[in-house]
Tab-separated table of C-alpha atoms in Angstrom:
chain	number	residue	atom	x	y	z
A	209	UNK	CA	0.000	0.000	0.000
A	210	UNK	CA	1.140	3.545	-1.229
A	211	UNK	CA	2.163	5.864	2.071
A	212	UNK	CA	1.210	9.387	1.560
A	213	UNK	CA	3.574	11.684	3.733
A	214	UNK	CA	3.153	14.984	5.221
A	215	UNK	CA	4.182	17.278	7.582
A	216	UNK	CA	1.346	15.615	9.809
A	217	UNK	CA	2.423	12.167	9.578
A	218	UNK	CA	5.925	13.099	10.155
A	219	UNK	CA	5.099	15.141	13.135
A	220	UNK	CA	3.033	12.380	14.849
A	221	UNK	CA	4.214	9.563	13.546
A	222	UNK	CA	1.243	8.034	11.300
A	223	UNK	CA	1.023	5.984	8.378
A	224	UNK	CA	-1.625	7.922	6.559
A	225	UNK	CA	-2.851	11.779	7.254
A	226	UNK	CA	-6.166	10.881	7.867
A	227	UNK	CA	-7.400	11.888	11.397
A	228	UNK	CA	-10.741	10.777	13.192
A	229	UNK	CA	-12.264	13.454	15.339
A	230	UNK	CA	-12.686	12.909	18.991
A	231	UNK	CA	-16.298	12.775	18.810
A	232	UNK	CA	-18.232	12.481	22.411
A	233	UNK	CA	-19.866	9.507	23.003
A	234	UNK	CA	-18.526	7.893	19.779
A	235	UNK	CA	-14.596	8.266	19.692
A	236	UNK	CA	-13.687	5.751	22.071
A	237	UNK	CA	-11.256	2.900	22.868
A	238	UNK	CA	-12.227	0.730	19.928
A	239	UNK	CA	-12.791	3.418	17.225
A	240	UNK	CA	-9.591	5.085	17.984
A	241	UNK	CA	-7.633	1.913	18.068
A	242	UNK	CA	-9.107	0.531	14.335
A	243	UNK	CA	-8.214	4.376	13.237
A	244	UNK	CA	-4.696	4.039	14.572
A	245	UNK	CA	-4.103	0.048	13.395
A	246	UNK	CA	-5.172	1.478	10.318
A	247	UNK	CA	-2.139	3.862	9.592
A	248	UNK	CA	-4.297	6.995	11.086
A	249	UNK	CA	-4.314	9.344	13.688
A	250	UNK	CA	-7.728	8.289	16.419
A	251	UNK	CA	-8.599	10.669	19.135
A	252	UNK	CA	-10.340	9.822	22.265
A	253	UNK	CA	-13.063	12.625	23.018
A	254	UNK	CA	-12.705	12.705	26.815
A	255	UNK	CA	-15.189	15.745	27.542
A	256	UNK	CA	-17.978	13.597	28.218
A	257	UNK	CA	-16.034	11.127	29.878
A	258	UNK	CA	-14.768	11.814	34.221
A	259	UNK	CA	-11.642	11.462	34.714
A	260	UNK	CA	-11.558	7.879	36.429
A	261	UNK	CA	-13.333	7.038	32.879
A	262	UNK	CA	-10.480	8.639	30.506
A	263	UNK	CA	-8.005	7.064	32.595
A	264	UNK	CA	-9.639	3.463	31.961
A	265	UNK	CA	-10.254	4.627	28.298
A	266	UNK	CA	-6.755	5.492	27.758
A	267	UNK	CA	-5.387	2.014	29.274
A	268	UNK	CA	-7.701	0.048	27.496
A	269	UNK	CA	-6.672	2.295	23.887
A	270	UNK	CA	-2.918	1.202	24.719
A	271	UNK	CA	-4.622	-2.615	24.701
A	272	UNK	CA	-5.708	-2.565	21.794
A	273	UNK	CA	-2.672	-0.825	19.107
A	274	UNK	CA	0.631	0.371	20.060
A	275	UNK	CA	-0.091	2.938	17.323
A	276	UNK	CA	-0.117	6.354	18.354
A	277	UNK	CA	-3.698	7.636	18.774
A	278	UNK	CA	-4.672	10.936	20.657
A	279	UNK	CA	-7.123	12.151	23.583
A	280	UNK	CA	-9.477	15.512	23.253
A	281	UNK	CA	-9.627	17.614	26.211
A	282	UNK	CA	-11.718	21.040	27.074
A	283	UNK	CA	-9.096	23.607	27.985
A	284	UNK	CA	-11.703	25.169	29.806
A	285	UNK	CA	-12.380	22.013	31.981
A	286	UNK	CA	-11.756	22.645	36.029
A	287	UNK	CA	-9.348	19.445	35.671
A	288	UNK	CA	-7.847	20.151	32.550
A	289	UNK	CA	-4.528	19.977	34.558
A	290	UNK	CA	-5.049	16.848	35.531
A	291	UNK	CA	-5.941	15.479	32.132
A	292	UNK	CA	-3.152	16.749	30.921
A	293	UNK	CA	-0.348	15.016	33.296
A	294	UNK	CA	-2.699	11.845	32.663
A	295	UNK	CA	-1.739	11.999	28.977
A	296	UNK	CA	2.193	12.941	29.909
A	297	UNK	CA	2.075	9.856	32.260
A	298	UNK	CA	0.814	7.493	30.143
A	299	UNK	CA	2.687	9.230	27.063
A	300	UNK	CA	0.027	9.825	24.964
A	301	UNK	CA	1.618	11.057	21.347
A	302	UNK	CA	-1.747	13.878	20.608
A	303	UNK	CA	-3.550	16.492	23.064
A	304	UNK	CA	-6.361	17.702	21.150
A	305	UNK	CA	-8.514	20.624	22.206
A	306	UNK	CA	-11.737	21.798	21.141
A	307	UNK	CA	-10.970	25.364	22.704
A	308	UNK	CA	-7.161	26.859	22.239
A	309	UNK	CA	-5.388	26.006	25.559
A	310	UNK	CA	-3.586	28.658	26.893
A	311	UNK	CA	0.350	29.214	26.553
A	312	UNK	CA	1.657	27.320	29.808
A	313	UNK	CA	-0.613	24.198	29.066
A	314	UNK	CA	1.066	24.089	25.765
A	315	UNK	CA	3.981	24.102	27.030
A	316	UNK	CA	3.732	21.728	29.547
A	317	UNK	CA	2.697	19.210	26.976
A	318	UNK	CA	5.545	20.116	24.101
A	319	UNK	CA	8.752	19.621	26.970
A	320	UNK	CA	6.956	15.830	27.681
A	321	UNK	CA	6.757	15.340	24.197
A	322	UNK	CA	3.313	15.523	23.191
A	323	UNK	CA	2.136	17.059	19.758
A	324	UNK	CA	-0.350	20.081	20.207
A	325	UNK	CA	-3.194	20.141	17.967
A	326	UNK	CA	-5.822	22.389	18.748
A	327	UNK	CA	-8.921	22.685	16.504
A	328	UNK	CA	-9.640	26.664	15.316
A	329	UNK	CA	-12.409	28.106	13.398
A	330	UNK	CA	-10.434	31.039	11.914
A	331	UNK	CA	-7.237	32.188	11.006
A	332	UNK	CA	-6.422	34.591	13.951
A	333	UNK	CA	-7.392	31.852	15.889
A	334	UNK	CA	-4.729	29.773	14.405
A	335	UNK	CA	-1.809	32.451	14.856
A	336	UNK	CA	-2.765	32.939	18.379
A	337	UNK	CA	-1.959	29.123	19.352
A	338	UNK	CA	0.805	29.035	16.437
A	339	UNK	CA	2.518	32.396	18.805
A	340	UNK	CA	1.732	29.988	21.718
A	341	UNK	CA	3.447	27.075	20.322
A	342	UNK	CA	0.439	24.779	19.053
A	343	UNK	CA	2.397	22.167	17.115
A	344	UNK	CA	-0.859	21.918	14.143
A	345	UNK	CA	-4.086	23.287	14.330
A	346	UNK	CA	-7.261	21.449	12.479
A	347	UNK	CA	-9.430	23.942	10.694
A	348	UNK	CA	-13.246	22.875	10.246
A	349	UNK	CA	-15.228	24.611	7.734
A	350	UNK	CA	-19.155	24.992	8.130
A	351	UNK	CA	-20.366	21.773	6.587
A	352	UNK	CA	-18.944	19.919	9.791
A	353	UNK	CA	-20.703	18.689	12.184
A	354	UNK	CA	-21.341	19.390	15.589
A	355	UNK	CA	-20.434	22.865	16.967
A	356	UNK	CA	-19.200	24.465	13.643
A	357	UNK	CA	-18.908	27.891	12.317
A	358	UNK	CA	-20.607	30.027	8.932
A	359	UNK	CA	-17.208	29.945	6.566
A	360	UNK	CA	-16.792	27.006	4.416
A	361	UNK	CA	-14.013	24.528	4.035
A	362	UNK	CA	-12.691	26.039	0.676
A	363	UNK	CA	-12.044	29.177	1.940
A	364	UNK	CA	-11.514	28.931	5.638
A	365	UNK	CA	-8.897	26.351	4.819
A	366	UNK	CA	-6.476	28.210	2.544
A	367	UNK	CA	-7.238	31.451	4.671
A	368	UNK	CA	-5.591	29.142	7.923
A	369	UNK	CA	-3.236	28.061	5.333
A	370	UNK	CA	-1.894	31.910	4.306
A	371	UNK	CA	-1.757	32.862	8.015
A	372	UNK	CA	0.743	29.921	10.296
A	373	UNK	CA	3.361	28.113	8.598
A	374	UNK	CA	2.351	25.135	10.843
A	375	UNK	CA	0.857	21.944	9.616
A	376	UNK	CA	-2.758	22.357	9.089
A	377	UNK	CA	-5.479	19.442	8.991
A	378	UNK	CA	-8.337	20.653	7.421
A	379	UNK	CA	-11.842	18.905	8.664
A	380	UNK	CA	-15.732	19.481	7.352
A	381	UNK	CA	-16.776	17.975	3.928
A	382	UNK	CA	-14.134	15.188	3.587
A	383	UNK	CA	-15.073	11.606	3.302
A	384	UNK	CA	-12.791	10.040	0.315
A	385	UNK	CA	-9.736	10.292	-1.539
A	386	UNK	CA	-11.095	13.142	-3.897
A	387	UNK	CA	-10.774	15.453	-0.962
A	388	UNK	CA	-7.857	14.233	0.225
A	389	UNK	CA	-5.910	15.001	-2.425
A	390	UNK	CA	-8.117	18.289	-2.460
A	391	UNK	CA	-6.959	19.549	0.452
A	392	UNK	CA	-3.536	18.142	0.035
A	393	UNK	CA	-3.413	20.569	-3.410
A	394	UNK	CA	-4.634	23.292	-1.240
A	395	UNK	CA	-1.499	23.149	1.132
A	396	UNK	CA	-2.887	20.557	3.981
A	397	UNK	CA	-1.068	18.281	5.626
A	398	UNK	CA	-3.832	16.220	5.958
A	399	UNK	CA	-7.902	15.410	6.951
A	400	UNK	CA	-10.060	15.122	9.870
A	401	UNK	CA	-13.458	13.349	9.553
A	402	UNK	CA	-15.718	12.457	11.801
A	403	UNK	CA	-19.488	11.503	10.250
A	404	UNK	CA	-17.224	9.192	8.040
A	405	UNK	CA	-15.584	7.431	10.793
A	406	UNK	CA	-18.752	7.647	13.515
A	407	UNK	CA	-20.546	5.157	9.998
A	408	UNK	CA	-17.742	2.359	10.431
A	409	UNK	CA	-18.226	-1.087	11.372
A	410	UNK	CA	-15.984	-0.109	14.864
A	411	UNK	CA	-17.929	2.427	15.861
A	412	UNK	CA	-19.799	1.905	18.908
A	413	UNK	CA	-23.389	3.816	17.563
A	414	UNK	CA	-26.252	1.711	17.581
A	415	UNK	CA	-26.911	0.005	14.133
A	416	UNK	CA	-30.247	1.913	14.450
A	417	UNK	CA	-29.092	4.790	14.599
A	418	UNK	CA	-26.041	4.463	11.969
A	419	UNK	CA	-29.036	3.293	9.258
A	420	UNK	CA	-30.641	6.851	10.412
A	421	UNK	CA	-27.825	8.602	9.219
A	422	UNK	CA	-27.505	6.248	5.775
A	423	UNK	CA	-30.824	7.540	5.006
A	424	UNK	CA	-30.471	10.957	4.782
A	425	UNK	CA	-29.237	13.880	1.858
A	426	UNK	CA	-27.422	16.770	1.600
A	427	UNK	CA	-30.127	18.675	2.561
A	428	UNK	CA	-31.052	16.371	6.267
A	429	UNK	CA	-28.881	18.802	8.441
A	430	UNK	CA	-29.922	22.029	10.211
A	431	UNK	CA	-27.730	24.357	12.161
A	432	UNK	CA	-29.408	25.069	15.655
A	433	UNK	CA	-28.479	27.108	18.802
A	434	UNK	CA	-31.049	25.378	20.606
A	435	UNK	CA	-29.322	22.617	21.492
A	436	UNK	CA	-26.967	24.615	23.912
A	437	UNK	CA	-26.249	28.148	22.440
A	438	UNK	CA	-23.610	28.319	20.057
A	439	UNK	CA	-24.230	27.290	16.081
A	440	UNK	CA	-24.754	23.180	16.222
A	441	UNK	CA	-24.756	21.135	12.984
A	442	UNK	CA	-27.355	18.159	13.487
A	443	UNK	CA	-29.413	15.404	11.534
A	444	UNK	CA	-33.128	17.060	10.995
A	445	UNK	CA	-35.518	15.409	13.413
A	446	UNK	CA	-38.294	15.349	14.771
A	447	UNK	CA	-36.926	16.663	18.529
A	448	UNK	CA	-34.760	19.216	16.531
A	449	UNK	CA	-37.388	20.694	15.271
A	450	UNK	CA	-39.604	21.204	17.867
A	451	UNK	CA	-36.635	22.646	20.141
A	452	UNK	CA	-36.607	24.954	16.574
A	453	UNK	CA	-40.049	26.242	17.210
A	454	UNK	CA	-39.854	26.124	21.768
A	455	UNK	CA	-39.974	28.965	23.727
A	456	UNK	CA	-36.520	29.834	25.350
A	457	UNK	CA	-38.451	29.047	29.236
A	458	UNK	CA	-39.395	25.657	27.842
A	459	UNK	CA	-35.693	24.999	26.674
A	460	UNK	CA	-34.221	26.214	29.984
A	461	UNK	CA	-36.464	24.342	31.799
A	462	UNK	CA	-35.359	20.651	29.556
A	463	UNK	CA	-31.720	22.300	30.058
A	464	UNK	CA	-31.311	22.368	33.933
A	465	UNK	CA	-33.332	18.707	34.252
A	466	UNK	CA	-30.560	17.439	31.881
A	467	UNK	CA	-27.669	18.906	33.745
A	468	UNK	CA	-29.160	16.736	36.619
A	469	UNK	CA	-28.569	14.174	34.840
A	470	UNK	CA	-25.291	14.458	33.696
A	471	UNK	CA	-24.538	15.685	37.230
A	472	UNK	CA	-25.514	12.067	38.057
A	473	UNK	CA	-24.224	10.220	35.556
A	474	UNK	CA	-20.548	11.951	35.914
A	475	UNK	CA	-20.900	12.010	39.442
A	476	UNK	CA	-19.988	15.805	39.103
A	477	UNK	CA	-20.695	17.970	42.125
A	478	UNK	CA	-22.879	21.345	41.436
A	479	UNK	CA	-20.156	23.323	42.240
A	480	UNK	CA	-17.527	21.407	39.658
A	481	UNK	CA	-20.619	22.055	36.973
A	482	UNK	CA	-20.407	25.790	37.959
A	483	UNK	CA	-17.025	26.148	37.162
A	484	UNK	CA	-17.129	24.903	34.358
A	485	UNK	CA	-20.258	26.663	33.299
A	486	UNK	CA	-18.026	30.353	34.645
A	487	UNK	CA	-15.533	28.845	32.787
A	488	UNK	CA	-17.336	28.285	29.541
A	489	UNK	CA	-19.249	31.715	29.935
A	490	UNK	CA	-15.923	33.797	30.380
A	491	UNK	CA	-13.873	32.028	26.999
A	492	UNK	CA	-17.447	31.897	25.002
A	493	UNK	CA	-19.073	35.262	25.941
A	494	UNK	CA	-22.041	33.472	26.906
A	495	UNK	CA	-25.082	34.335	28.834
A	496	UNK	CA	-26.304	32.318	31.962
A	497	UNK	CA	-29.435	31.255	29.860
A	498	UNK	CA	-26.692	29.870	27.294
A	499	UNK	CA	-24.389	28.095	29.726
A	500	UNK	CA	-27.452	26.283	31.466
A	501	UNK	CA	-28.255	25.093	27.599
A	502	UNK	CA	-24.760	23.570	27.387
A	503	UNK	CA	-25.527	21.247	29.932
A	504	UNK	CA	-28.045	19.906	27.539
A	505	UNK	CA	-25.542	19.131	25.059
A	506	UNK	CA	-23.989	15.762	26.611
A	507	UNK	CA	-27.407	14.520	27.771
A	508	UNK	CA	-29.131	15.016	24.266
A	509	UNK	CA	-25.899	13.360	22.271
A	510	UNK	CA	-26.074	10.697	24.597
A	511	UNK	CA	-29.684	9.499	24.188
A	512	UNK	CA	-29.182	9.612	20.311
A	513	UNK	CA	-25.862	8.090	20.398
A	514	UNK	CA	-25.621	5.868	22.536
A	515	UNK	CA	-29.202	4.690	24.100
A	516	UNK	CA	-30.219	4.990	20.303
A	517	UNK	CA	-32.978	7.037	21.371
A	518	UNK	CA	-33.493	9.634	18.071
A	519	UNK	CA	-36.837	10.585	19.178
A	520	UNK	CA	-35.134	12.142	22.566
A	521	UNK	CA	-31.801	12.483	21.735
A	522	UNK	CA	-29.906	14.651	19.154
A	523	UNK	CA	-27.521	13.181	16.281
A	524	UNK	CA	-24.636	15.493	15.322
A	525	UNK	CA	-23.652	15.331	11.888
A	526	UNK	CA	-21.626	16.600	8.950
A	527	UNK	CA	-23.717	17.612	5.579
A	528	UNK	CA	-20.969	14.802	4.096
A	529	UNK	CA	-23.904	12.690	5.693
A	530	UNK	CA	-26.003	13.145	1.859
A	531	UNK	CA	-22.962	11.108	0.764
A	532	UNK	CA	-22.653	7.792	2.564
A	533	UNK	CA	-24.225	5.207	2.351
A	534	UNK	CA	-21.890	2.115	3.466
A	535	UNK	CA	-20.211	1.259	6.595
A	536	UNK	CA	-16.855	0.362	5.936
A	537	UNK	CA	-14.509	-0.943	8.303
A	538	UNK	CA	-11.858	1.615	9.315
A	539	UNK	CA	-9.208	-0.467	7.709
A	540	UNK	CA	-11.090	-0.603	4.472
A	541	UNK	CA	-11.804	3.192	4.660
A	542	UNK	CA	-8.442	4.623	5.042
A	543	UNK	CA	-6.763	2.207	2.397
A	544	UNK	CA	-9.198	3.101	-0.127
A	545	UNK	CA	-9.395	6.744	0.572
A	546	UNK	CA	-5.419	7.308	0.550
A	547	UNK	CA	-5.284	4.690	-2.467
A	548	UNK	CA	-7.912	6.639	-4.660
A	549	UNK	CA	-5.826	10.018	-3.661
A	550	UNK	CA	-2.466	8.679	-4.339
A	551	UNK	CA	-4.525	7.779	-8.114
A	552	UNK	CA	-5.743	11.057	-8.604
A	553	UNK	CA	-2.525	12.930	-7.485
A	554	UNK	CA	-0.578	10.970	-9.799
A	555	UNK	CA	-3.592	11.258	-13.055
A	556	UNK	CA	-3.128	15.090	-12.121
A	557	UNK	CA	1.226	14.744	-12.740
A	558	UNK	CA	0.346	12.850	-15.856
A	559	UNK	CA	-1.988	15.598	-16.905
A	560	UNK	CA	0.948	18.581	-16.399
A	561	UNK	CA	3.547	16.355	-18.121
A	562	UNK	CA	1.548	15.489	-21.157
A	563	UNK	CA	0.179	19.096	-21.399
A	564	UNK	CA	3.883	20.201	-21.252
A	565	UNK	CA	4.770	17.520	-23.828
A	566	UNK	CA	2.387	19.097	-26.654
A	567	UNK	CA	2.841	22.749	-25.423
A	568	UNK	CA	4.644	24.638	-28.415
C-alpha cells in the first residue's frame, strides 16, 4: 500500500494523514484503536467522559494498538490539569482541544513530548496558538458537524493556510480520496473526519441509529443554537425541530433537568458544573441562559448516540452525511481513501507532463 507523507504524519508519527475526530460519546477505545491500526491518527473525546473514565479509556486504547492515537480535552475544563499530566504519564503522542489552551498548558505538553493540535475556526485563531506554540491546528469549515462555524471549508482552509506556517489538517466535507488530495493541493497536511468514521463497522453507535444517518441527503442537516447556544450542525428530526419552534423558558427548563442528569451520571458535584459553566461563559461570551443550555448538550448526544434514542436524543452530523451510504470498516476506509488520492494525485502529474509535452 502507497504511504502518503506529510508534515502531519511526520510530526506524529502516522502511516496515513487521515485523522478521526474525537467525537463524544462515539470516539472511544475501539474506534480510535481501528483508526490508529489502520495507519491513522484516532482521538479519544474525553469531555464527556470523568476522569476515572479517561483514565480506563486510555489504558484500554494502549490494549488494543501500540499505534499512536490521541485524547481531546476542554481547555476550559476545572481538571484540565489533571488530564493533561494523565496523557504525559501514560505518554500519549496527541492532546487535542476543542478550545485553544492557553500558553503554559502548551507548554507543559511540548517539553513531555506531546504534539499540540488544537482545533480553530479562523485564522487569527490559528496564529494565536501558532505564537503559543500549538504544534498543528485542524481547521473545520461549516459543513462539519457538531459545533461548527458560517465559513466554508474552501475558503476557511487556505485562509488558515496563508496565516501559520504550521501543519494544518483541514476537517468538514471530507469523506474520500477526492478530498484528500483536495486539500492536500490546497497546502494541507492532511484530513479530519468524523461523520465518516462515527458510519464504520468499529464504531460503537447503535446500528439503528447508523441506518438513520444512511438515510439521509445533503439537505437532512440544520444548524441550531437550541441545542446549547452556540451554532450546532445536526441530523433534521423530529426533537430538533420542535426545540426549533420552543420557547426559550421551555428549553431552559429541559436544560437544567438534563444537567441533573449528567450531574448524576458523571458524578460531578454542582459546584464542579459551575465552574465549568463560569468557565465556559468567560472564553465563550455566553449568557447564563446559554451556559445552562450547554448542559443539555452531553445529555441530548447521549440518548441519540448511545441509548439509540433519536426521538429524545440529538444526532450530530456533517452535511458529508447526503454522501454515505456504506459502513466500511476503518481499515477498508483509510486504504481506499489514501489509495484513490495517491490515483488522482498521480492522473493530475500525468496531466501537467503530457500538457507540457504538446505545449509549443
Amino acid at each position: 500500500m502507497t504511504e502518503l507523507r506529510t508534515a502531519l504524519t511526520e510530526l506524529v508519527g502516522i502511516k496515513h494523514p487521515v485523522v478521526q475526530t474525537g467525537m463524544g460519546w462515539v470516539a472511544g477505545p475501539r474506534l480510535v484503536a481501528a483508526t490508529a491500526n489502520a495507519g491513522g491518527l484516532g482521538i479519544l473525546a474525553s469531555a464527556t467522559m470523568t476522569f476515572d473514565e479517561l483514565e480506563a479509556a486510555v489504558a484500554k486504547t494502549k490494549t488494543l494498538t501500540d499505534k499512536p492515537f490521541g485524547v481531546n480535552i476542554r481547555a476550559d475544563a476545572t481538571d484540565a490539569r489533571a488530564r493533561i499530566d494523565l496523557l504525559i504519564r501514560e505518554q500519549v503522542r496527541v492532546a487535542s482541544f476543542a478550545l485553544a489552551p492557553k500558553a503554559d498548558l502548551i507548554s507543559r505538553l511540548k517539553d513531555a513530548g506531546v504534539v499540540v493540535v488544537p482545533s480553530i475556526g479562523a485564522a487569527k485563531h490559528a496564529v494565536k496558538v501558532a505564537s503559543w506554540g500549538a504544534d498543528a491546528v485542524i481547521v473545520q469549515g461549516g459543513e462539519g458537524g457538531g459545533h461548527t462555524g458560517p465559513v466554508a471549508t474552501t475558503l476557511l482552509l487556505p485562509s488558515v493556510l496563508d496565516a501559520v506556517d504550521i501543519p494544518v489538517v483541514a476537517a468538514g466535507g471530507f469523506f474520500d480520496g477526492r478530498g484528500l488530495a483536495a486539500a492536500l493541493a490546497y497546502g494541507a497536511a492532511g484530513v479530519a473526519m468524523g461523520t465518516r468514521f462515527l458510519l464504520t463497522q468499529e464504531s460503537t453507535v447503535p446500528d439503528s441509529v447508523k441506518q438513520e444517518y444512511l438515510a439521509r441527503g445533503l439537505q437532512d442537516t440544520t444548524v441550531t443554537r437550541k441545542v446549547d447556544g452556540i451554532p450546532h450542525r445536526v441530523l433534521n428530526t423530529e426533537l430538533v425541530e420542535k426545540l426549533e419552534h420552543s420557547g426559550s423558558t421551555r428549553g431552559l427548563v429541559a436544560a437544567v433537568g438534563n444537567a441533573a442528569k449528567f450531574k448524576k451520571m458523571t458524578k460531578m458535584k454542582w459546584t464542579n458544573i459551575v465552574r465549568d459553566g463560569l468557565a465556559m461563559r468567560k472564553g465563550k461570551e455566553l449568557t447564563w441562559s446559554q451556559v445552562v443550555m450547554a448542559a443539555n448538550t452531553p445529555m441530548l448526544l447521549r440518548a441519540g448516540l448511545v441509548e439509540g434514542n433519536t426521538h429524545a436524543g440529538v444526532l450530530a452530523s456533517g452535511q458529508v452525511v447526503g454522501m454515505l451510504d456504506d459502513l466500511p470498516s476503518c481499515h477498508d476506509l483509510i486504504e481506499g481513501i489514501v489509495a484513490d488520492a495517491v490515483e488522482r494525485i498521480e492522473q493530475m502529474q500525468q496531466t501537467i507532463a503530457e500538457s507540457r509535452t504538446i505545449a509549443p
